[in-house]
Amino acid sequence: FDSSKKNPMHSLIQLIEDEKKTIKSDKRKAWNSWIEKVIDNATINIQNVRLYIEFTNWDQKKSLITIHFDSLMMNTVDSNDKIITLNKKPEILIKRIKLNSFSIALHTNKESIQNKIEYNLLSKSSFTFKMNHNRNKSAISNSFSIVFDPISFSLTQEQYFALNHLLNEFSKSKIRQ
């Protein structure tokens, strides 16, 4: 004997509960769709960034690492690498990240630097990262590519010791935390 079939109040409560679940599911789908549209059309454009990191070297001199890039851009592009804005969900989404003129300087004696920083570790390198995301549930054909423009990297023995010291100090500080 099932009393819920004869009890109209139980049926009404069950109907309300089912409707709440449906509304929650619809809200979740709408929210996910909105987030997906934002990600699909997200654009980042950051220009002329310099980051200075000063630290005390193994020989107690002040050292300086400078990281610089002219621009960091993220866009949605089509198969011809042209920037696009999407109005509907594409089957294949292509996102491109470009980092232009990325340079790193390492000076083991901060006092020896005048007004101009020489990017002596890595100079004016660029790279492009591209992600092709196939949204077809049955396809496993996502692909990633990274293209580096010329890389000019040099490291002196003194710079090596300075980096090694900095990384060791960083490791010690992480262990203490």
CSV table of N, CA and C in Angstrom, one decimal:
chain,number,residue,atom,x,y,z
A,1,PHE,N,0.8,-1.2,0.0
A,1,PHE,CA,0.0,0.0,0.0
A,1,PHE,C,0.9,1.2,0.0
A,2,ASP,N,0.8,2.1,-1.0
A,2,ASP,CA,1.6,3.3,-1.1
A,2,ASP,C,0.7,4.5,-0.8
A,3,SER,N,0.9,5.1,0.3
A,3,SER,CA,0.0,6.2,0.8
A,3,SER,C,0.3,7.5,0.0
A,4,SER,N,1.5,7.6,-0.7
A,4,SER,CA,1.7,8.9,-1.4
A,4,SER,C,0.8,9.0,-2.7
A,5,LYS,N,0.3,7.9,-3.2
A,5,LYS,CA,-0.6,8.0,-4.3
A,5,LYS,C,-2.0,8.5,-3.9
A,6,LYS,N,-2.3,8.3,-2.7
A,6,LYS,CA,-3.6,8.7,-2.2
A,6,LYS,C,-3.6,10.1,-1.5
A,7,ASN,N,-2.4,10.5,-1.2
A,7,ASN,CA,-2.2,11.8,-0.4
A,7,ASN,C,-1.9,12.9,-1.3
A,8,PRO,N,-2.9,13.8,-1.6
A,8,PRO,CA,-2.7,14.9,-2.5
A,8,PRO,C,-1.6,15.9,-2.0
A,9,MET,N,-1.5,16.1,-0.7
A,9,MET,CA,-0.5,17.0,-0.1
A,9,MET,C,0.9,16.5,-0.4
A,10,HIS,N,1.1,15.2,-0.3
A,10,HIS,CA,2.5,14.6,-0.7
A,10,HIS,C,2.8,14.8,-2.1
A,11,SER,N,1.8,14.7,-3.0
A,11,SER,CA,2.0,14.9,-4.4
A,11,SER,C,2.3,16.3,-4.7
A,12,LEU,N,1.7,17.3,-4.0
A,12,LEU,CA,1.9,18.7,-4.2
A,12,LEU,C,3.4,19.0,-3.8
A,13,ILE,N,3.8,18.5,-2.7
A,13,ILE,CA,5.1,18.8,-2.2
A,13,ILE,C,6.1,18.2,-3.1
A,14,GLN,N,5.9,17.0,-3.6
A,14,GLN,CA,6.8,16.4,-4.6
A,14,GLN,C,6.9,17.2,-5.9
A,15,LEU,N,5.8,17.7,-6.3
A,15,LEU,CA,5.7,18.5,-7.5
A,15,LEU,C,6.6,19.8,-7.3
A,16,ILE,N,6.4,20.4,-6.2
A,16,ILE,CA,7.2,21.7,-5.9
A,16,ILE,C,8.7,21.3,-5.8
A,17,GLU,N,9.1,20.2,-5.2
A,17,GLU,CA,10.5,19.8,-5.1
A,17,GLU,C,11.1,19.5,-6.5
A,18,ASP,N,10.3,18.9,-7.3
A,18,ASP,CA,10.8,18.6,-8.7
A,18,ASP,C,11.0,19.9,-9.5
A,19,GLU,N,10.0,20.8,-9.3
A,19,GLU,CA,10.2,22.1,-10.0
A,19,GLU,C,11.4,22.9,-9.5
A,20,LYS,N,11.7,22.9,-8.2
A,20,LYS,CA,12.9,23.5,-7.7
A,20,LYS,C,14.1,22.9,-8.3
A,21,LYS,N,14.2,21.6,-8.4
A,21,LYS,CA,15.4,20.9,-9.0
A,21,LYS,C,15.5,21.4,-10.5
A,22,THR,N,14.4,21.5,-11.2
A,22,THR,CA,14.4,21.9,-12.6
A,22,THR,C,14.9,23.3,-12.7
A,23,ILE,N,14.4,24.2,-11.8
A,23,ILE,CA,14.8,25.6,-11.9
A,23,ILE,C,16.3,25.7,-11.6
A,24,LYS,N,16.8,25.0,-10.5
A,24,LYS,CA,18.2,25.0,-10.2
A,24,LYS,C,19.1,24.5,-11.4
A,25,SER,N,18.6,23.5,-12.1
A,25,SER,CA,19.3,23.0,-13.2
A,25,SER,C,19.4,24.0,-14.4
A,26,ASP,N,18.2,24.7,-14.6
A,26,ASP,CA,18.2,25.7,-15.7
A,26,ASP,C,19.1,26.9,-15.3
A,27,LYS,N,19.1,27.3,-14.1
A,27,LYS,CA,20.0,28.4,-13.6
A,27,LYS,C,21.4,28.0,-13.8
A,28,ARG,N,21.8,26.8,-13.5
A,28,ARG,CA,23.2,26.3,-13.6
A,28,ARG,C,23.6,26.3,-15.1
A,29,LYS,N,22.7,25.8,-16.0
A,29,LYS,CA,22.9,25.8,-17.4
A,29,LYS,C,23.1,27.2,-17.9
A,30,ALA,N,22.3,28.2,-17.5
A,30,ALA,CA,22.3,29.5,-18.0
A,30,ALA,C,23.6,30.2,-17.5
A,31,TRP,N,24.0,29.9,-16.2
A,31,TRP,CA,25.2,30.5,-15.7
A,31,TRP,C,26.5,29.9,-16.4
A,32,ASN,N,26.5,28.6,-16.7
A,32,ASN,CA,27.6,28.0,-17.4
A,32,ASN,C,27.7,28.5,-18.8
A,33,SER,N,26.5,28.7,-19.5
A,33,SER,CA,26.5,29.3,-20.8
A,33,SER,C,27.1,30.7,-20.8
A,34,TRP,N,26.7,31.5,-19.8
A,34,TRP,CA,27.2,32.9,-19.7
A,34,TRP,C,28.7,32.9,-19.5
A,35,ILE,N,29.2,32.1,-18.6
A,35,ILE,CA,30.7,32.0,-18.3
A,35,ILE,C,31.4,31.6,-19.6
A,36,GLU,N,30.9,30.6,-20.3
A,36,GLU,CA,31.5,30.1,-21.5
A,36,GLU,C,31.6,31.2,-22.6
A,37,LYS,N,30.5,32.1,-22.7
A,37,LYS,CA,30.6,33.2,-23.6
A,37,LYS,C,31.6,34.2,-23.2
A,38,VAL,N,31.8,34.5,-21.9
A,38,VAL,CA,32.8,35.4,-21.5
A,38,VAL,C,34.2,34.9,-21.8
A,39,ILE,N,34.4,33.6,-21.5
A,39,ILE,CA,35.7,33.0,-21.8
A,39,ILE,C,36.0,33.0,-23.3
A,40,ASP,N,35.0,32.6,-24.1
A,40,ASP,CA,35.2,32.6,-25.5
A,40,ASP,C,35.6,33.9,-26.1
A,41,ASN,N,35.1,35.0,-25.6
A,41,ASN,CA,35.4,36.3,-26.1
A,41,ASN,C,36.4,37.1,-25.3
A,42,ALA,N,36.9,36.5,-24.2
A,42,ALA,CA,37.9,37.2,-23.3
A,42,ALA,C,39.1,37.7,-24.1
A,43,THR,N,39.4,39.0,-23.8
A,43,THR,CA,40.6,39.6,-24.5
A,43,THR,C,41.5,40.2,-23.4
A,44,ILE,N,42.8,40.0,-23.5
A,44,ILE,CA,43.7,40.6,-22.5
A,44,ILE,C,44.7,41.3,-23.3
A,45,ASN,N,45.0,42.5,-22.9
A,45,ASN,CA,46.1,43.3,-23.6
A,45,ASN,C,46.8,44.1,-22.5
A,46,ILE,N,48.0,43.7,-22.2
A,46,ILE,CA,48.8,44.3,-21.1
A,46,ILE,C,50.1,44.8,-21.8
A,47,GLN,N,50.4,46.1,-21.6
A,47,GLN,CA,51.5,46.7,-22.3
A,47,GLN,C,52.6,47.2,-21.3
A,48,ASN,N,53.9,47.1,-21.8
A,48,ASN,CA,55.0,47.7,-21.2
A,48,ASN,C,55.1,47.4,-19.7
A,49,VAL,N,55.4,46.1,-19.3
A,49,VAL,CA,55.5,45.7,-17.9
A,49,VAL,C,57.0,45.5,-17.6
A,50,ARG,N,57.4,46.0,-16.4
A,50,ARG,CA,58.7,45.8,-15.9
A,50,ARG,C,58.5,45.4,-14.4
A,51,LEU,N,59.2,44.3,-14.1
A,51,LEU,CA,59.2,43.8,-12.7
A,51,LEU,C,60.7,43.8,-12.2
A,52,TYR,N,60.9,44.4,-11.1
A,52,TYR,CA,62.2,44.5,-10.5
A,52,TYR,C,62.2,43.6,-9.2
A,53,ILE,N,63.2,42.7,-9.1
A,53,ILE,CA,63.3,41.9,-7.9
A,53,ILE,C,64.7,42.2,-7.4
A,54,GLU,N,64.8,42.7,-6.2
A,54,GLU,CA,66.1,43.0,-5.6
A,54,GLU,C,66.4,42.0,-4.5
A,55,PHE,N,67.6,41.5,-4.4
A,55,PHE,CA,67.9,40.5,-3.3
A,55,PHE,C,69.4,40.7,-3.0
A,56,THR,N,69.7,40.2,-1.8
A,56,THR,CA,71.1,40.2,-1.3
A,56,THR,C,71.8,38.9,-1.8
A,57,ASN,N,72.9,39.1,-2.4
A,57,ASN,CA,73.6,38.0,-3.0
A,57,ASN,C,74.5,37.2,-2.0
A,58,TRP,N,75.1,36.1,-2.4
A,58,TRP,CA,76.0,35.4,-1.5
A,58,TRP,C,77.1,36.2,-1.0
A,59,ASP,N,77.6,37.2,-1.7
A,59,ASP,CA,78.7,38.0,-1.3
A,59,ASP,C,78.2,39.3,-0.6
A,60,GLN,N,76.9,39.3,-0.2
A,60,GLN,CA,76.3,40.5,0.5
A,60,GLN,C,76.1,41.7,-0.4
A,61,LYS,N,76.3,41.6,-1.7
A,61,LYS,CA,76.0,42.7,-2.5
A,61,LYS,C,74.5,42.7,-2.9
A,62,LYS,N,74.0,43.8,-3.2
A,62,LYS,CA,72.6,43.9,-3.7
A,62,LYS,C,72.6,43.5,-5.2
A,63,SER,N,71.7,42.5,-5.5
A,63,SER,CA,71.6,42.1,-6.9
A,63,SER,C,70.2,42.5,-7.4
A,64,LEU,N,70.0,42.4,-8.7
A,64,LEU,CA,68.8,42.9,-9.2
A,64,LEU,C,68.4,42.0,-10.4
A,65,ILE,N,67.2,41.5,-10.4
A,65,ILE,CA,66.6,40.8,-11.6
A,65,ILE,C,65.5,41.7,-12.2
A,66,THR,N,65.6,42.0,-13.4
A,66,THR,CA,64.6,42.8,-14.1
A,66,THR,C,63.9,41.9,-15.2
A,67,ILE,N,62.6,41.9,-15.1
A,67,ILE,CA,61.9,41.2,-16.2
A,67,ILE,C,61.0,42.2,-16.9
A,68,HIS,N,61.1,42.2,-18.2
A,68,HIS,CA,60.3,43.2,-19.0
A,68,HIS,C,59.7,42.5,-20.2
A,69,PHE,N,58.5,43.0,-20.6
A,69,PHE,CA,57.9,42.6,-21.9
A,69,PHE,C,57.1,43.8,-22.4
A,70,ASP,N,57.1,43.9,-23.7
A,70,ASP,CA,56.4,45.0,-24.4
A,70,ASP,C,54.9,44.8,-24.3
A,71,SER,N,54.5,43.5,-24.6
A,71,SER,CA,53.0,43.3,-24.6
A,71,SER,C,52.7,41.8,-24.4
A,72,LEU,N,51.6,41.6,-23.7
A,72,LEU,CA,51.0,40.3,-23.5
A,72,LEU,C,49.6,40.4,-24.0
A,73,MET,N,49.2,39.6,-25.0
A,73,MET,CA,47.9,39.7,-25.6
A,73,MET,C,47.3,38.3,-25.6
A,74,MET,N,46.0,38.2,-25.3
A,74,MET,CA,45.2,37.0,-25.4
A,74,MET,C,44.0,37.3,-26.2
A,75,ASN,N,43.7,36.6,-27.3
A,75,ASN,CA,42.5,36.8,-28.1
A,75,ASN,C,41.9,35.5,-28.6
A,76,THR,N,40.7,35.6,-29.1
A,76,THR,CA,40.1,34.5,-29.8
A,76,THR,C,40.4,34.8,-31.2
A,77,VAL,N,40.8,33.7,-32.0
A,77,VAL,CA,41.1,33.9,-33.4
A,77,VAL,C,40.5,32.9,-34.2
A,78,ASP,N,40.4,33.1,-35.5
A,78,ASP,CA,39.8,32.1,-36.4
A,78,ASP,C,40.9,31.3,-37.0
A,79,SER,N,40.6,30.4,-37.9
A,79,SER,CA,41.6,29.5,-38.5
A,79,SER,C,42.7,30.3,-39.3
A,80,ASN,N,42.4,31.5,-39.7
A,80,ASN,CA,43.4,32.3,-40.4
A,80,ASN,C,44.2,33.3,-39.5
A,81,ASP,N,44.0,33.0,-38.2
A,81,ASP,CA,44.8,33.8,-37.2
A,81,ASP,C,44.3,35.3,-37.1
A,82,LYS,N,43.1,35.5,-37.5
A,82,LYS,CA,42.5,36.9,-37.4
A,82,LYS,C,41.7,36.9,-36.1
A,83,ILE,N,41.8,38.1,-35.4
A,83,ILE,CA,41.0,38.2,-34.1
A,83,ILE,C,39.5,38.3,-34.4
A,84,ILE,N,38.7,37.6,-33.7
A,84,ILE,CA,37.3,37.6,-33.9
A,84,ILE,C,36.5,37.7,-32.6
A,85,THR,N,35.3,38.1,-32.7
A,85,THR,CA,34.3,38.1,-31.6
A,85,THR,C,33.2,37.1,-31.9
A,86,LEU,N,32.9,36.2,-31.0
A,86,LEU,CA,32.0,35.1,-31.3
A,86,LEU,C,30.6,35.5,-30.8
A,87,ASN,N,29.6,35.2,-31.7
A,87,ASN,CA,28.2,35.5,-31.3
A,87,ASN,C,27.5,34.2,-30.8
A,88,LYS,N,28.0,33.1,-31.3
A,88,LYS,CA,27.5,31.8,-30.8
A,88,LYS,C,28.6,30.8,-30.5
A,89,LYS,N,28.3,29.8,-29.8
A,89,LYS,CA,29.3,28.8,-29.4
A,89,LYS,C,29.9,28.1,-30.6
A,90,PRO,N,31.2,28.2,-30.8
A,90,PRO,CA,31.8,27.5,-32.0
A,90,PRO,C,32.1,26.1,-31.6
A,91,GLU,N,32.2,25.3,-32.7
A,91,GLU,CA,32.5,23.9,-32.5
A,91,GLU,C,34.0,23.8,-32.1
A,92,ILE,N,34.8,24.6,-32.7
A,92,ILE,CA,36.3,24.7,-32.3
A,92,ILE,C,36.6,26.1,-31.9
A,93,LEU,N,37.1,26.2,-30.7
A,93,LEU,CA,37.5,27.5,-30.1
A,93,LEU,C,39.1,27.6,-30.2
A,94,ILE,N,39.6,28.7,-30.8
A,94,ILE,CA,41.0,28.9,-30.9
A,94,ILE,C,41.4,30.1,-30.1
A,95,LYS,N,42.2,30.0,-29.0
A,95,LYS,CA,42.7,31.1,-28.2
A,95,LYS,C,44.2,31.2,-28.5
A,96,ARG,N,44.6,32.5,-28.6
A,96,ARG,CA,46.0,32.8,-28.9
A,96,ARG,C,46.6,33.7,-27.8
A,97,ILE,N,47.7,33.4,-27.3
A,97,ILE,CA,48.4,34.2,-26.3
A,97,ILE,C,49.8,34.6,-27.0
A,98,LYS,N,50.0,35.9,-27.0
A,98,LYS,CA,51.3,36.4,-27.6
A,98,LYS,C,52.0,37.2,-26.5
A,99,LEU,N,53.3,36.9,-26.3
A,99,LEU,CA,54.2,37.6,-25.4
A,99,LEU,C,55.3,38.2,-26.3
A,100,ASN,N,55.3,39.5,-26.4
A,100,ASN,CA,56.3,40.2,-27.3
A,100,ASN,C,57.4,40.8,-26.5
A,101,SER,N,58.6,40.7,-27.1
A,101,SER,CA,59.8,41.3,-26.5
A,101,SER,C,60.0,41.1,-25.1
A,102,PHE,N,60.1,39.8,-24.7
A,102,PHE,CA,60.3,39.4,-23.3
A,102,PHE,C,61.8,39.3,-23.1
A,103,SER,N,62.2,40.1,-22.0
A,103,SER,CA,63.7,40.2,-21.7
A,103,SER,C,63.9,40.0,-20.2
A,104,ILE,N,65.1,39.5,-19.8
A,104,ILE,CA,65.4,39.3,-18.4
A,104,ILE,C,66.9,39.8,-18.2
A,105,ALA,N,67.0,40.7,-17.2
A,105,ALA,CA,68.4,41.2,-16.9
A,105,ALA,C,68.7,40.6,-15.5
A,106,LEU,N,69.9,40.3,-15.3
A,106,LEU,CA,70.4,39.9,-14.0
A,106,LEU,C,71.7,40.6,-13.7
A,107,HIS,N,71.7,41.5,-12.7
A,107,HIS,CA,72.9,42.3,-12.4
A,107,HIS,C,73.3,41.9,-11.0
A,108,THR,N,74.5,41.4,-10.8
A,108,THR,CA,74.9,40.8,-9.5
A,108,THR,C,75.4,41.9,-8.6
A,109,ASN,N,75.5,43.1,-9.1
A,109,ASN,CA,75.9,44.3,-8.3
A,109,ASN,C,75.1,45.5,-8.7
A,110,LYS,N,74.0,45.7,-7.9
A,110,LYS,CA,73.1,46.8,-8.2
A,110,LYS,C,73.7,48.1,-8.3
A,111,GLU,N,74.7,48.4,-7.5
A,111,GLU,CA,75.4,49.7,-7.5
A,111,GLU,C,76.1,50.0,-8.8
A,112,SER,N,76.5,49.0,-9.6
A,112,SER,CA,77.2,49.2,-10.8
A,112,SER,C,76.3,49.6,-12.0
A,113,ILE,N,75.0,49.5,-11.8
A,113,ILE,CA,74.0,49.9,-12.8
A,113,ILE,C,73.8,51.4,-12.8
A,114,GLN,N,74.0,52.0,-13.9
A,114,GLN,CA,73.7,53.5,-14.0
A,114,GLN,C,72.2,53.7,-14.2
A,115,ASN,N,71.8,54.3,-15.3
A,115,ASN,CA,70.4,54.5,-15.5
A,115,ASN,C,69.8,53.5,-16.5
A,116,LYS,N,70.6,52.9,-17.3
A,116,LYS,CA,70.1,52.0,-18.3
A,116,LYS,C,70.4,50.5,-17.9
A,117,ILE,N,69.3,49.7,-18.0
A,117,ILE,CA,69.5,48.3,-17.7
A,117,ILE,C,69.8,47.5,-18.9
A,118,GLU,N,70.8,46.8,-18.9
A,118,GLU,CA,71.2,45.9,-20.1
A,118,GLU,C,70.6,44.5,-19.8
A,119,TYR,N,69.7,44.1,-20.8
A,119,TYR,CA,69.1,42.8,-20.7
A,119,TYR,C,70.1,41.7,-21.1
A,120,ASN,N,70.8,41.3,-20.1
A,120,ASN,CA,72.0,40.4,-20.4
A,120,ASN,C,71.7,38.9,-20.2
A,121,LEU,N,70.6,38.5,-19.8
A,121,LEU,CA,70.3,37.1,-19.6
A,121,LEU,C,69.4,36.5,-20.7
A,122,LEU,N,68.3,37.2,-21.0
A,122,LEU,CA,67.5,36.9,-22.1
A,122,LEU,C,67.0,38.2,-22.8
A,123,SER,N,67.2,38.3,-24.1
A,123,SER,CA,66.9,39.6,-24.7
A,123,SER,C,65.9,39.4,-25.8
A,124,LYS,N,64.9,40.2,-25.7
A,124,LYS,CA,63.9,40.4,-26.8
A,124,LYS,C,63.4,39.1,-27.4
A,125,SER,N,63.0,38.2,-26.7
A,125,SER,CA,62.4,37.0,-27.2
A,125,SER,C,60.9,37.1,-27.2
A,126,SER,N,60.2,36.4,-28.1
A,126,SER,CA,58.8,36.4,-28.2
A,126,SER,C,58.3,35.0,-28.4
A,127,PHE,N,57.0,34.8,-27.9
A,127,PHE,CA,56.4,33.5,-28.2
A,127,PHE,C,54.9,33.7,-28.4
A,128,THR,N,54.4,32.7,-29.1
A,128,THR,CA,53.0,32.6,-29.3
A,128,THR,C,52.5,31.2,-28.9
A,129,PHE,N,51.5,31.2,-28.1
A,129,PHE,CA,50.9,30.0,-27.6
A,129,PHE,C,49.5,29.9,-28.2
A,130,LYS,N,49.1,28.8,-28.8
A,130,LYS,CA,47.8,28.7,-29.4
A,130,LYS,C,47.2,27.4,-29.0
A,131,MET,N,45.9,27.5,-28.6
A,131,MET,CA,45.1,26.4,-28.1
A,131,MET,C,43.9,26.2,-29.0
A,132,ASN,N,43.8,25.0,-29.6
A,132,ASN,CA,42.6,24.7,-30.4
A,132,ASN,C,41.8,23.7,-29.6
A,133,HIS,N,40.6,24.1,-29.2
A,133,HIS,CA,39.7,23.3,-28.3
A,133,HIS,C,38.5,22.8,-29.1
A,134,ASN,N,38.4,21.5,-29.4
A,134,ASN,CA,37.3,21.0,-30.1
A,134,ASN,C,36.2,20.7,-29.1
A,135,ARG,N,35.1,21.3,-29.2
A,135,ARG,CA,34.0,21.1,-28.2
A,135,ARG,C,33.1,19.9,-28.5
A,136,ASN,N,33.3,19.2,-29.5
A,136,ASN,CA,32.6,18.1,-29.9
A,136,ASN,C,32.9,17.0,-28.8
A,137,LYS,N,31.9,16.5,-28.1
A,137,LYS,CA,32.1,15.6,-27.0
A,137,LYS,C,32.8,14.3,-27.4
A,138,SER,N,32.5,13.9,-28.6
A,138,SER,CA,33.1,12.6,-29.0
A,138,SER,C,34.5,12.8,-29.6
A,139,ALA,N,34.9,14.0,-29.9
A,139,ALA,CA,36.3,14.2,-30.5
A,139,ALA,C,37.3,14.4,-29.4
A,140,ILE,N,38.5,13.9,-29.6
A,140,ILE,CA,39.6,14.1,-28.7
A,140,ILE,C,40.7,14.7,-29.6
A,141,SER,N,40.5,15.9,-30.0
A,141,SER,CA,41.4,16.5,-30.9
A,141,SER,C,41.8,17.9,-30.5
A,142,ASN,N,42.0,18.2,-29.2
A,142,ASN,CA,42.5,19.4,-28.7
A,142,ASN,C,44.0,19.5,-29.1
A,143,SER,N,44.4,20.6,-29.5
A,143,SER,CA,45.9,20.8,-29.8
A,143,SER,C,46.4,22.1,-29.2
A,144,PHE,N,47.7,22.0,-28.9
A,144,PHE,CA,48.4,23.2,-28.4
A,144,PHE,C,49.7,23.4,-29.2
A,145,SER,N,50.0,24.6,-29.4
A,145,SER,CA,51.3,24.9,-30.1
A,145,SER,C,52.0,26.1,-29.5
A,146,ILE,N,53.3,26.1,-29.4
A,146,ILE,CA,54.1,27.2,-29.0
A,146,ILE,C,55.1,27.5,-30.0
A,147,VAL,N,55.2,28.7,-30.4
A,147,VAL,CA,56.2,29.1,-31.4
A,147,VAL,C,57.1,30.2,-30.7
A,148,PHE,N,58.4,29.9,-30.7
A,148,PHE,CA,59.3,30.8,-30.1
A,148,PHE,C,60.0,31.6,-31.3
A,149,ASP,N,60.1,32.9,-31.1
A,149,ASP,CA,60.9,33.7,-32.0
A,149,ASP,C,62.4,33.6,-31.5
A,150,PRO,N,63.3,34.3,-32.1
A,150,PRO,CA,64.7,34.1,-31.7
A,150,PRO,C,64.9,34.2,-30.2
A,151,ILE,N,65.7,33.2,-29.6
A,151,ILE,CA,66.0,33.2,-28.2
A,151,ILE,C,67.5,33.5,-28.1
A,152,SER,N,67.8,34.5,-27.4
A,152,SER,CA,69.2,34.9,-27.1
A,152,SER,C,69.4,34.8,-25.6
A,153,PHE,N,70.0,33.8,-25.2
A,153,PHE,CA,70.2,33.5,-23.7
A,153,PHE,C,71.7,33.4,-23.4
A,154,SER,N,72.1,34.1,-22.4
A,154,SER,CA,73.5,33.9,-21.9
A,154,SER,C,73.5,34.0,-20.4
A,155,LEU,N,74.5,33.3,-19.8
A,155,LEU,CA,74.6,33.3,-18.4
A,155,LEU,C,76.0,33.2,-18.0
A,156,THR,N,76.5,34.2,-17.2
A,156,THR,CA,77.9,34.2,-16.8
A,156,THR,C,77.9,33.3,-15.5
A,157,GLN,N,79.2,33.0,-15.1
A,157,GLN,CA,79.3,32.2,-13.9
A,157,GLN,C,78.8,33.0,-12.7
A,158,GLU,N,79.1,34.3,-12.6
A,158,GLU,CA,78.6,35.1,-11.5
A,158,GLU,C,77.1,35.2,-11.5
A,159,GLN,N,76.5,35.3,-12.6
A,159,GLN,CA,75.0,35.3,-12.7
A,159,GLN,C,74.4,33.9,-12.2
A,160,TYR,N,75.1,32.8,-12.6
A,160,TYR,CA,74.7,31.5,-12.2
A,160,TYR,C,74.7,31.4,-10.7
A,161,PHE,N,75.8,31.8,-10.1
A,161,PHE,CA,75.9,31.8,-8.6
A,161,PHE,C,74.8,32.6,-7.9
A,162,ALA,N,74.5,33.8,-8.5
A,162,ALA,CA,73.5,34.7,-8.0
A,162,ALA,C,72.1,34.0,-8.0
A,163,LEU,N,71.8,33.4,-9.2
A,163,LEU,CA,70.5,32.7,-9.3
A,163,LEU,C,70.4,31.5,-8.4
A,164,ASN,N,71.5,30.8,-8.3
A,164,ASN,CA,71.5,29.6,-7.4
A,164,ASN,C,71.3,30.1,-6.0
A,165,HIS,N,71.9,31.1,-5.6
A,165,HIS,CA,71.8,31.6,-4.2
A,165,HIS,C,70.3,32.1,-4.0
A,166,LEU,N,69.8,32.8,-4.9
A,166,LEU,CA,68.4,33.3,-4.8
A,166,LEU,C,67.4,32.1,-4.7
A,167,LEU,N,67.6,31.1,-5.5
A,167,LEU,CA,66.7,29.9,-5.5
A,167,LEU,C,66.9,29.1,-4.2
A,168,ASN,N,68.1,29.0,-3.7
A,168,ASN,CA,68.3,28.3,-2.4
A,168,ASN,C,67.6,29.1,-1.3
A,169,GLU,N,67.7,30.4,-1.2
A,169,GLU,CA,67.1,31.2,-0.2
A,169,GLU,C,65.6,31.1,-0.3
A,170,PHE,N,65.1,31.1,-1.5
A,170,PHE,CA,63.6,31.0,-1.7
A,170,PHE,C,63.2,29.6,-1.2
A,171,SER,N,63.9,28.6,-1.5
A,171,SER,CA,63.6,27.2,-1.0
A,171,SER,C,63.5,27.2,0.5
A,172,LYS,N,64.5,27.8,1.1
A,172,LYS,CA,64.6,27.8,2.6
A,172,LYS,C,63.4,28.5,3.2
A,173,SER,N,63.0,29.6,2.6
A,173,SER,CA,61.8,30.4,3.1
A,173,SER,C,60.6,29.6,2.9
A,174,LYS,N,60.4,28.8,1.9
A,174,LYS,CA,59.2,28.0,1.6
A,174,LYS,C,59.2,26.8,2.7
A,175,ILE,N,60.4,26.3,3.0
A,175,ILE,CA,60.4,25.2,4.0
A,175,ILE,C,60.0,25.7,5.4
A,176,ARG,N,60.4,26.9,5.7
A,176,ARG,CA,60.0,27.5,7.0
A,176,ARG,C,58.6,27.8,7.1
A,177,GLN,N,57.9,28.0,6.0
A,177,GLN,CA,56.5,28.4,6.1
A,177,GLN,C,55.7,27.1,6.3
